[in-house]
mmCIF file of C-alpha atoms in Angstrom:
data_model
loop_
_atom_site.group_PDB
_atom_site.id
_atom_site.type_symbol
_atom_site.label_atom_id
_atom_site.label_comp_id
_atom_site.label_asym_id
_atom_site.label_seq_id
_atom_site.Cartn_x
_atom_site.Cartn_y
_atom_site.Cartn_z
ATOM 1 C CA MET A 30 -31.372 -17.389 -27.552
ATOM 2 C CA THR A 31 -29.434 -14.454 -26.581
ATOM 3 C CA GLY A 32 -32.435 -11.368 -28.210
ATOM 4 C CA ALA A 33 -32.945 -9.854 -31.058
ATOM 5 C CA GLY A 34 -33.201 -6.646 -32.434
ATOM 6 C CA ARG A 35 -31.697 -4.275 -29.955
ATOM 7 C CA THR A 36 -32.230 -6.854 -26.658
ATOM 8 C CA ILE A 37 -29.960 -8.921 -25.396
ATOM 9 C CA LEU A 38 -30.271 -11.540 -23.306
ATOM 10 C CA CYS A 39 -27.041 -12.365 -20.695
ATOM 11 C CA GLU A 40 -25.352 -16.153 -20.809
ATOM 12 C CA PRO A 41 -24.245 -17.924 -18.756
ATOM 13 C CA LEU A 42 -20.522 -16.748 -18.497
ATOM 14 C CA THR A 43 -18.180 -19.913 -19.287
ATOM 15 C CA ALA A 44 -14.408 -20.862 -21.521
ATOM 16 C CA GLU A 45 -15.410 -21.348 -24.089
ATOM 17 C CA ALA A 46 -18.073 -18.924 -25.015
ATOM 18 C CA PHE A 47 -15.733 -16.089 -23.563
ATOM 19 C CA ALA A 48 -12.846 -17.764 -25.488
ATOM 20 C CA PRO A 49 -12.985 -15.040 -28.933
ATOM 21 C CA PHE A 50 -13.214 -12.165 -26.387
ATOM 22 C CA GLY A 51 -10.956 -12.712 -23.842
ATOM 23 C CA ASP A 52 -9.831 -15.419 -20.609
ATOM 24 C CA VAL A 53 -12.929 -16.949 -18.088
ATOM 25 C CA ILE A 54 -9.950 -16.656 -14.871
ATOM 26 C CA GLU A 55 -11.194 -19.048 -12.757
ATOM 27 C CA ALA A 56 -10.757 -22.299 -11.019
ATOM 28 C CA VAL A 57 -13.059 -25.683 -12.605
ATOM 29 C CA GLY A 58 -11.560 -28.142 -12.909
ATOM 30 C CA GLN A 59 -8.122 -30.019 -11.711
ATOM 31 C CA PRO A 60 -5.858 -27.237 -10.459
ATOM 32 C CA ASP A 61 -2.157 -27.295 -12.576
ATOM 33 C CA MET A 62 -0.470 -28.298 -9.372
ATOM 34 C CA VAL A 63 -0.453 -28.402 -5.756
ATOM 35 C CA ILE A 64 1.416 -26.212 -3.833
ATOM 36 C CA ASN A 65 1.936 -25.693 -0.719
ATOM 37 C CA GLU A 66 2.220 -29.241 1.224
ATOM 38 C CA GLY A 67 -1.010 -29.800 0.050
ATOM 39 C CA PHE A 68 -2.363 -26.443 1.740
ATOM 40 C CA ALA A 69 -3.204 -24.013 -2.142
ATOM 41 C CA ASP A 70 -4.377 -25.430 -5.303
ATOM 42 C CA ARG A 71 -2.643 -23.390 -8.159
ATOM 43 C CA PHE A 72 -4.247 -23.097 -11.700
ATOM 44 C CA HIS A 73 -1.138 -21.716 -13.474
ATOM 45 C CA ASP A 74 -1.322 -18.829 -16.035
ATOM 46 C CA ARG A 75 -5.017 -18.749 -17.573
ATOM 47 C CA ALA A 76 -4.476 -14.909 -18.687
ATOM 48 C CA ARG A 77 -3.875 -14.091 -22.428
ATOM 49 C CA LEU A 78 -1.888 -10.635 -21.531
ATOM 50 C CA ASP A 79 -1.035 -8.885 -23.617
ATOM 51 C CA PHE A 80 0.715 -4.839 -22.478
ATOM 52 C CA GLY A 81 2.738 -4.293 -26.428
ATOM 53 C CA GLY A 82 4.947 -1.863 -25.112
ATOM 54 C CA GLY A 83 4.147 -0.680 -22.005
ATOM 55 C CA ARG A 84 4.192 -3.078 -18.633
ATOM 56 C CA ALA A 85 1.667 -4.269 -17.063
ATOM 57 C CA GLY A 86 0.042 -2.949 -13.929
ATOM 58 C CA ILE A 87 -2.388 -3.534 -10.958
ATOM 59 C CA SER A 88 -4.952 -1.180 -10.025
ATOM 60 C CA LEU A 89 -8.261 -0.983 -8.398
ATOM 61 C CA PHE A 90 -11.287 -0.330 -9.334
ATOM 62 C CA ARG A 91 -14.161 0.504 -6.736
ATOM 63 C CA ALA A 92 -17.369 0.331 -8.623
ATOM 64 C CA ARG A 93 -21.623 1.605 -8.770
ATOM 65 C CA PRO A 94 -23.414 -0.576 -8.931
ATOM 66 C CA ARG A 95 -26.485 -1.417 -12.731
ATOM 67 C CA ALA A 96 -29.445 -3.047 -12.865
ATOM 68 C CA LEU A 97 -30.883 -4.753 -15.266
ATOM 69 C CA PRO A 98 -32.498 -4.322 -17.652
ATOM 70 C CA TYR A 99 -28.956 -1.947 -18.695
ATOM 71 C CA ARG A 100 -28.715 0.378 -21.769
ATOM 72 C CA LEU A 101 -25.961 -0.037 -23.085
ATOM 73 C CA ARG A 102 -25.046 3.129 -24.831
ATOM 74 C CA MET A 103 -21.444 2.264 -24.929
ATOM 75 C CA LEU A 104 -18.503 -0.111 -25.824
ATOM 76 C CA GLU A 105 -15.123 1.071 -25.596
ATOM 77 C CA ARG A 106 -11.547 -1.013 -26.591
ATOM 78 C CA HIS A 107 -8.203 -0.741 -25.902
ATOM 79 C CA PRO A 108 -6.030 -0.715 -28.330
ATOM 80 C CA LEU A 109 -2.467 -1.580 -26.742
ATOM 81 C CA GLY A 110 -3.204 -3.640 -24.639
ATOM 82 C CA SER A 111 -5.176 -6.958 -22.779
ATOM 83 C CA GLN A 112 -7.204 -5.832 -19.495
ATOM 84 C CA ALA A 113 -8.244 -8.342 -16.754
ATOM 85 C CA PHE A 114 -10.848 -7.616 -13.955
ATOM 86 C CA ILE A 115 -10.463 -9.742 -10.453
ATOM 87 C CA PRO A 116 -13.674 -9.796 -8.187
ATOM 88 C CA MET A 117 -12.466 -9.108 -5.150
ATOM 89 C CA GLN A 118 -16.046 -7.813 -3.049
ATOM 90 C CA ALA A 119 -18.529 -8.639 -5.590
ATOM 91 C CA THR A 120 -21.890 -10.307 -6.113
ATOM 92 C CA GLU A 121 -22.609 -11.377 -9.715
ATOM 93 C CA TRP A 122 -21.560 -9.075 -12.635
ATOM 94 C CA LEU A 123 -21.687 -8.214 -16.168
ATOM 95 C CA VAL A 124 -19.885 -8.388 -18.259
ATOM 96 C CA ILE A 125 -20.001 -7.298 -22.650
ATOM 97 C CA VAL A 126 -18.376 -8.108 -25.456
ATOM 98 C CA ALA A 127 -18.847 -7.433 -29.026
ATOM 99 C CA PRO A 128 -17.559 -8.486 -32.357
ATOM 100 C CA ASP A 129 -15.272 -6.032 -34.747
ATOM 101 C CA GLU A 130 -17.205 -5.556 -37.819
ATOM 102 C CA SER A 131 -14.484 -2.572 -39.332
ATOM 103 C CA GLY A 132 -13.649 -0.689 -36.763
ATOM 104 C CA ARG A 133 -16.657 -0.576 -35.491
ATOM 105 C CA PRO A 134 -18.531 -2.908 -32.321
ATOM 106 C CA GLY A 135 -21.085 -5.793 -33.842
ATOM 107 C CA ARG A 136 -23.898 -6.818 -32.044
ATOM 108 C CA PRO A 137 -22.805 -7.660 -28.605
ATOM 109 C CA ARG A 138 -22.383 -10.279 -26.000
ATOM 110 C CA ALA A 139 -23.642 -10.014 -22.233
ATOM 111 C CA PHE A 140 -22.685 -12.877 -19.727
ATOM 112 C CA ILE A 141 -23.166 -12.571 -15.755
ATOM 113 C CA ALA A 142 -20.448 -13.779 -14.132
ATOM 114 C CA ALA A 143 -20.787 -15.322 -10.995
ATOM 115 C CA PRO A 144 -17.903 -13.264 -7.999
ATOM 116 C CA ASP A 145 -15.635 -15.712 -8.085
ATOM 117 C CA GLN A 146 -15.227 -15.426 -11.706
ATOM 118 C CA GLY A 147 -12.150 -13.038 -13.031
ATOM 119 C CA VAL A 148 -11.679 -12.091 -17.359
ATOM 120 C CA ASN A 149 -8.959 -11.246 -19.651
ATOM 121 C CA TYR A 150 -10.094 -9.214 -22.331
ATOM 122 C CA LEU A 151 -8.037 -9.594 -25.214
ATOM 123 C CA ARG A 152 -6.041 -6.522 -26.870
ATOM 124 C CA ALA A 153 -7.973 -4.665 -28.650
ATOM 125 C CA THR A 154 -11.554 -6.611 -27.798
ATOM 126 C CA TRP A 155 -14.896 -4.239 -27.879
ATOM 127 C CA HIS A 156 -16.096 -3.875 -24.347
ATOM 128 C CA GLY A 157 -18.970 -2.599 -21.576
ATOM 129 C CA VAL A 158 -17.696 -0.628 -18.953
ATOM 130 C CA LEU A 159 -17.351 -2.833 -15.023
ATOM 131 C CA THR A 160 -20.685 -2.889 -14.726
ATOM 132 C CA PRO A 161 -21.416 -4.947 -10.832
ATOM 133 C CA LEU A 162 -24.832 -5.640 -10.245
ATOM 134 C CA ASP A 163 -26.839 -5.583 -7.640
ATOM 135 C CA GLU A 164 -23.677 -4.423 -5.291
ATOM 136 C CA PRO A 165 -20.698 -1.682 -4.735
ATOM 137 C CA ALA A 166 -17.674 -3.944 -5.739
ATOM 138 C CA LEU A 167 -13.769 -3.654 -5.611
ATOM 139 C CA PHE A 168 -11.845 -4.934 -9.063
ATOM 140 C CA ALA A 169 -7.840 -5.873 -9.569
ATOM 141 C CA VAL A 170 -7.808 -4.417 -13.261
ATOM 142 C CA ILE A 171 -3.872 -5.409 -14.587
ATOM 143 C CA ASP A 172 -4.153 -3.417 -18.110
ATOM 144 C CA ARG A 173 -1.381 -1.871 -19.497
ATOM 145 C CA ILE A 174 0.498 0.862 -17.811
ATOM 146 C CA GLY A 175 2.568 3.264 -20.907
ATOM 147 C CA ASP A 176 2.045 6.079 -22.922
ATOM 148 C CA GLY A 177 -0.228 5.986 -25.609
ATOM 149 C CA ASN A 178 -3.460 6.700 -26.372
ATOM 150 C CA ASN A 179 -4.802 3.402 -25.597
ATOM 151 C CA LEU A 180 -8.530 4.061 -25.168
ATOM 152 C CA GLU A 181 -11.621 3.776 -28.257
ATOM 153 C CA GLU A 182 -15.197 4.127 -27.500
ATOM 154 C CA HIS A 183 -17.643 3.651 -29.247
ATOM 155 C CA TRP A 184 -21.419 5.927 -28.625
ATOM 156 C CA LEU A 185 -24.076 3.642 -29.908
ATOM 157 C CA ASP A 186 -26.629 5.631 -31.841
ATOM 158 C CA THR A 187 -29.989 3.804 -30.619
ATOM 159 C CA PRO A 188 -28.591 1.950 -27.034
ATOM 160 C CA TYR A 189 -29.088 -2.069 -26.798
ATOM 161 C CA VAL A 190 -30.591 -3.669 -23.679
ATOM 162 C CA VAL A 191 -29.617 -5.992 -22.087
ATOM 163 C CA GLU A 192 -31.804 -8.489 -20.224
ATOM 164 C CA TYR A 193 -31.738 -11.439 -17.427
ATOM 165 C CA PRO A 194 -33.257 -14.421 -19.748
ATOM 166 C CA ARG A 195 -36.565 -16.004 -20.067
ATOM 167 C CA LYS A 196 -37.213 -17.936 -17.541
ATOM 168 C CA PRO A 197 -38.183 -21.670 -19.287
ATOM 169 C CA MET B 292 4.742 -4.776 20.527
ATOM 170 C CA THR B 293 5.417 -7.250 17.800
ATOM 171 C CA GLY B 294 6.719 -10.413 20.067
ATOM 172 C CA ALA B 295 9.889 -11.855 21.812
ATOM 173 C CA GLY B 296 11.397 -14.924 21.531
ATOM 174 C CA ARG B 297 9.869 -17.409 19.195
ATOM 175 C CA THR B 298 6.381 -15.455 19.398
ATOM 176 C CA ILE B 299 5.357 -13.013 16.840
ATOM 177 C CA LEU B 300 2.215 -10.875 17.529
ATOM 178 C CA CYS B 301 0.037 -9.372 14.342
ATOM 179 C CA GLU B 302 0.084 -6.328 13.174
ATOM 180 C CA PRO B 303 -2.681 -4.572 10.927
ATOM 181 C CA LEU B 304 -1.230 -4.558 7.270
ATOM 182 C CA THR B 305 -0.553 -0.592 6.605
ATOM 183 C CA ALA B 306 1.264 0.109 3.874
ATOM 184 C CA GLU B 307 3.990 2.090 5.940
ATOM 185 C CA ALA B 308 4.293 -0.677 7.458
ATOM 186 C CA PHE B 309 4.765 -2.408 4.307
ATOM 187 C CA ALA B 310 6.259 -0.944 2.102
ATOM 188 C CA PRO B 311 10.548 -2.777 2.992
ATOM 189 C CA PHE B 312 8.626 -5.866 1.921
ATOM 190 C CA GLY B 313 6.102 -4.613 -1.031
ATOM 191 C CA ASP B 314 2.374 -2.726 -2.216
ATOM 192 C CA VAL B 315 -0.864 -3.327 -0.167
ATOM 193 C CA ILE B 316 -3.542 -3.189 -3.121
ATOM 194 C CA GLU B 317 -5.922 -1.439 -1.408
ATOM 195 C CA ALA B 318 -8.603 1.298 -2.074
ATOM 196 C CA VAL B 319 -8.318 3.519 1.134
ATOM 197 C CA GLY B 320 -7.879 7.133 0.646
ATOM 198 C CA GLN B 321 -8.708 9.401 -3.414
ATOM 199 C CA PRO B 322 -8.320 8.277 -5.716
ATOM 200 C CA ASP B 323 -6.376 8.902 -8.757
ATOM 201 C CA MET B 324 -9.419 9.103 -11.195
ATOM 202 C CA VAL B 325 -13.181 8.864 -11.543
ATOM 203 C CA ILE B 326 -14.058 6.558 -14.810
ATOM 204 C CA ASN B 327 -17.294 5.574 -15.997
ATOM 205 C CA GLU B 328 -19.131 8.923 -16.376
ATOM 206 C CA GLY B 329 -18.659 8.622 -12.110
ATOM 207 C CA PHE B 330 -19.761 5.099 -11.992
ATOM 208 C CA ALA B 331 -15.866 4.334 -10.986
ATOM 209 C CA ASP B 332 -13.262 5.266 -8.739
ATOM 210 C CA ARG B 333 -9.304 3.949 -9.824
ATOM 211 C CA PHE B 334 -6.493 4.167 -7.999
ATOM 212 C CA HIS B 335 -4.412 3.475 -10.392
ATOM 213 C CA ASP B 336 -1.075 0.782 -10.956
ATOM 214 C CA ARG B 337 -0.634 0.596 -6.924
ATOM 215 C CA ALA B 338 2.180 -2.898 -6.781
ATOM 216 C CA ARG B 339 5.721 -2.697 -7.889
ATOM 217 C CA LEU B 340 5.271 -5.145 -10.860
ATOM 218 C CA ASP B 341 9.322 -6.708 -11.525
ATOM 219 C CA PHE B 342 8.975 -9.951 -13.664
ATOM 220 C CA GLY B 343 12.903 -9.615 -14.746
ATOM 221 C CA GLY B 344 13.077 -11.545 -17.924
ATOM 222 C CA GLY B 345 9.893 -13.694 -17.475
ATOM 223 C CA ARG B 346 6.141 -12.007 -17.947
ATOM 224 C CA ALA B 347 3.821 -11.042 -16.089
ATOM 225 C CA GLY B 348 0.788 -14.529 -15.660
ATOM 226 C CA ILE B 349 -2.268 -14.331 -13.695
ATOM 227 C CA SER B 350 -2.926 -17.927 -11.876
ATOM 228 C CA LEU B 351 -5.011 -18.782 -9.078
ATOM 229 C CA PHE B 352 -4.650 -20.503 -5.805
ATOM 230 C CA ARG B 353 -7.284 -21.572 -3.724
ATOM 231 C CA ALA B 354 -6.311 -22.037 -0.489
ATOM 232 C CA ARG B 355 -7.057 -24.228 2.768
ATOM 233 C CA PRO B 356 -7.295 -21.947 5.847
ATOM 234 C CA ARG B 357 -4.689 -22.026 8.939
ATOM 235 C CA ALA B 358 -5.574 -20.743 12.546
ATOM 236 C CA LEU B 359 -4.232 -18.755 14.935
ATOM 237 C CA PRO B 360 -1.734 -19.209 17.366
ATOM 238 C CA TYR B 361 0.409 -20.567 13.582
ATOM 239 C CA ARG B 362 3.606 -21.999 13.988
ATOM 240 C CA LEU B 363 5.428 -20.788 11.553
ATOM 241 C CA ARG B 364 8.649 -23.964 9.910
ATOM 242 C CA MET B 365 9.541 -22.094 7.009
ATOM 243 C CA LEU B 366 9.908 -19.333 5.067
ATOM 244 C CA GLU B 367 10.113 -18.748 0.126
ATOM 245 C CA ARG B 368 11.124 -16.436 -1.964
ATOM 246 C CA HIS B 369 11.116 -16.155 -5.279
ATOM 247 C CA PRO B 370 14.632 -14.182 -6.218
ATOM 248 C CA LEU B 371 13.682 -13.164 -10.074
ATOM 249 C CA GLY B 372 10.485 -11.488 -9.973
ATOM 250 C CA SER B 373 7.897 -9.749 -7.482
ATOM 251 C CA GLN B 374 4.301 -11.327 -6.669
ATOM 252 C CA ALA B 375 1.631 -10.401 -5.687
ATOM 253 C CA PHE B 376 -1.610 -12.221 -3.879
ATOM 254 C CA ILE B 377 -5.824 -10.079 -5.122
ATOM 255 C CA PRO B 378 -8.384 -12.306 -3.099
ATOM 256 C CA MET B 379 -11.514 -12.704 -4.372
ATOM 257 C CA GLN B 380 -13.051 -14.890 -1.702
ATOM 258 C CA ALA B 381 -11.121 -14.193 1.376
ATOM 259 C CA THR B 382 -12.479 -13.491 4.932
ATOM 260 C CA GLU B 383 -8.993 -12.029 7.288
ATOM 261 C CA TRP B 384 -5.882 -13.790 6.041
ATOM 262 C CA LEU B 385 -2.021 -13.884 7.406
ATOM 263 C CA VAL B 386 1.443 -12.535 5.694
ATOM 264 C CA ILE B 387 4.409 -13.047 7.146
ATOM 265 C CA VAL B 388 7.185 -11.527 5.671
ATOM 266 C CA ALA B 389 10.721 -11.076 6.602
ATOM 267 C CA PRO B 390 14.212 -8.993 5.874
ATOM 268 C CA ASP B 391 16.289 -10.909 4.024
ATOM 269 C CA GLU B 392 19.856 -11.461 6.514
ATOM 270 C CA SER B 393 23.356 -12.459 4.366
ATOM 271 C CA GLY B 394 21.162 -14.181 2.363
ATOM 272 C CA ARG B 395 18.728 -15.961 4.885
ATOM 273 C CA PRO B 396 15.043 -14.581 6.580
ATOM 274 C CA GLY B 397 16.402 -12.711 9.749
ATOM 275 C CA ARG B 398 13.078 -11.603 12.586
ATOM 276 C CA PRO B 399 9.745 -12.456 10.449
ATOM 277 C CA ARG B 400 6.839 -9.576 11.579
ATOM 278 C CA ALA B 401 3.107 -10.963 10.759
ATOM 279 C CA PHE B 402 -0.054 -9.049 8.839
ATOM 280 C CA ILE B 403 -3.740 -9.763 9.656
ATOM 281 C CA ALA B 404 -4.904 -8.761 5.802
ATOM 282 C CA ALA B 405 -8.745 -7.895 5.602
ATOM 283 C CA PRO B 406 -10.630 -9.275 2.863
ATOM 284 C CA ASP B 407 -10.198 -6.304 0.313
ATOM 285 C CA GLN B 408 -6.604 -6.066 0.797
ATOM 286 C CA GLY B 409 -4.091 -7.457 -1.521
ATOM 287 C CA VAL B 410 -0.607 -7.576 -1.209
ATOM 288 C CA ASN B 411 3.042 -7.472 -3.836
ATOM 289 C CA TYR B 412 5.825 -8.943 -2.439
ATOM 290 C CA LEU B 413 8.875 -7.873 -3.738
ATOM 291 C CA ARG B 414 11.116 -9.419 -6.150
ATOM 292 C CA ALA B 415 13.329 -11.564 -3.424
ATOM 293 C CA THR B 416 10.981 -10.637 -0.336
ATOM 294 C CA TRP B 417 11.042 -13.258 2.108
ATOM 295 C CA HIS B 418 7.589 -14.646 3.236
ATOM 296 C CA GLY B 419 5.184 -16.748 4.579
ATOM 297 C CA VAL B 420 2.924 -19.348 2.306
ATOM 298 C CA LEU B 421 -0.223 -18.377 1.502
ATOM 299 C CA THR B 422 -2.469 -18.713 4.993
ATOM 300 C CA PRO B 423 -6.041 -17.155 5.093
ATOM 301 C CA LEU B 424 -7.485 -17.643 8.337
ATOM 302 C CA ASP B 425 -10.901 -19.429 9.208
ATOM 303 C CA GLU B 426 -12.164 -20.171 5.439
ATOM 304 C CA PRO B 427 -10.716 -21.085 2.915
ATOM 305 C CA ALA B 428 -9.951 -18.355 0.223
ATOM 306 C CA LEU B 429 -9.487 -18.552 -3.646
ATOM 307 C CA PHE B 430 -7.180 -15.232 -4.387
ATOM 308 C CA ALA B 431 -5.507 -14.178 -7.996
ATOM 309 C CA VAL B 432 -1.839 -14.357 -7.991
ATOM 310 C CA ILE B 433 -0.188 -12.011 -10.371
ATOM 311 C CA ASP B 434 3.749 -13.255 -10.845
ATOM 312 C CA ARG B 435 6.323 -14.523 -12.917
ATOM 313 C CA ILE B 436 6.428 -16.777 -15.750
ATOM 314 C CA GLY B 437 9.116 -17.988 -16.842
ATOM 315 C CA ASP B 438 12.357 -19.970 -17.525
ATOM 316 C CA GLY B 439 14.699 -20.079 -14.127
ATOM 317 C CA ASN B 440 14.904 -21.461 -10.911
ATOM 318 C CA ASN B 441 12.430 -18.587 -8.893
ATOM 319 C CA LEU B 442 11.556 -20.082 -5.250
ATOM 320 C CA GLU B 443 13.932 -20.498 -2.336
ATOM 321 C CA GLU B 444 12.763 -22.441 0.693
ATOM 322 C CA HIS B 445 14.377 -21.563 4.227
ATOM 323 C CA TRP B 446 12.969 -24.335 6.651
ATOM 324 C CA LEU B 447 13.827 -23.149 10.589
ATOM 325 C CA ASP B 448 15.954 -25.223 13.291
ATOM 326 C CA THR B 449 13.292 -23.840 15.539
ATOM 327 C CA PRO B 450 9.418 -23.078 13.861
ATOM 328 C CA TYR B 451 8.261 -18.812 15.155
ATOM 329 C CA VAL B 452 4.382 -18.817 17.165
ATOM 330 C CA VAL B 453 2.432 -16.071 14.996
ATOM 331 C CA GLU B 454 -0.541 -14.934 17.333
ATOM 332 C CA TYR B 455 -3.059 -12.778 18.086
ATOM 333 C CA PRO B 456 -2.009 -9.298 19.591
ATOM 334 C CA ARG B 457 -3.077 -9.067 23.059
ATOM 335 C CA LYS B 458 -6.060 -6.759 23.998
ATOM 336 C CA PRO B 459 -5.082 -3.520 25.629
#
């Protein structure tokens, strides 16, 4: 149950649910390698990066928090490359994505990400802006550096309202 | 004063001190852009990434902690690309680097990084393995994915001992 009408109910962030939109970057299951004489586990190459024509860069975003219910008024996408968000100092944060429908975002889905979960949006995936919940937060962003217009915004005529799921 | 003989005293991690070895990825000073209608600051493109011939990947390292004094027995380097470490769940962590001297590491330097500081090692920079202090920690690693031998290790005949600086 993810809501009806203009209400979007948050879902847990899982790799399976998120796969059409991108990658969940998290240390779950068995590591791919054990390194450093057993002192570290490597979960290898967990994001489908795409910098088509540009190059990879690492930037930091320092974001002020939002609260739920959250009025979603705009979705954006980056037509030229993927964009990954790695939380450095976060409590929970909100990940909003939408399928593309003929060049416009379709009905959004909202996921609540844990402080130890990053995400990578695939190239041209509609998504909400960075929305930490409750506390200001710092994120490392791995995205495309290069020429060209890599930002497309879609403002909604009627906002959606993103809410916590109802308790069973 | 950074120690004598086989003792290395830790220094604070600053961009200036670390520049010969790589980049400190941190949100200090004025942001390059204010985005998301004022809700986020972007510190733009803060690492000299280099994936020469390969491609960028994002992996996670989950590392067990070490304590100071720390016996440094080995330094390694990646001749084919840069390697960035972004702390996702860390307390303080130790960053050890060394200049190259004719293909071997020279005298190391040790820096204590804060939980909100990432680093990027330049290609072929000698460095210690990932060493969170006190607590297990999770890091996102942005490094080169590709063919070729990208790991060179140098085992020291006599270990160094890395210690906290003496209190004034």
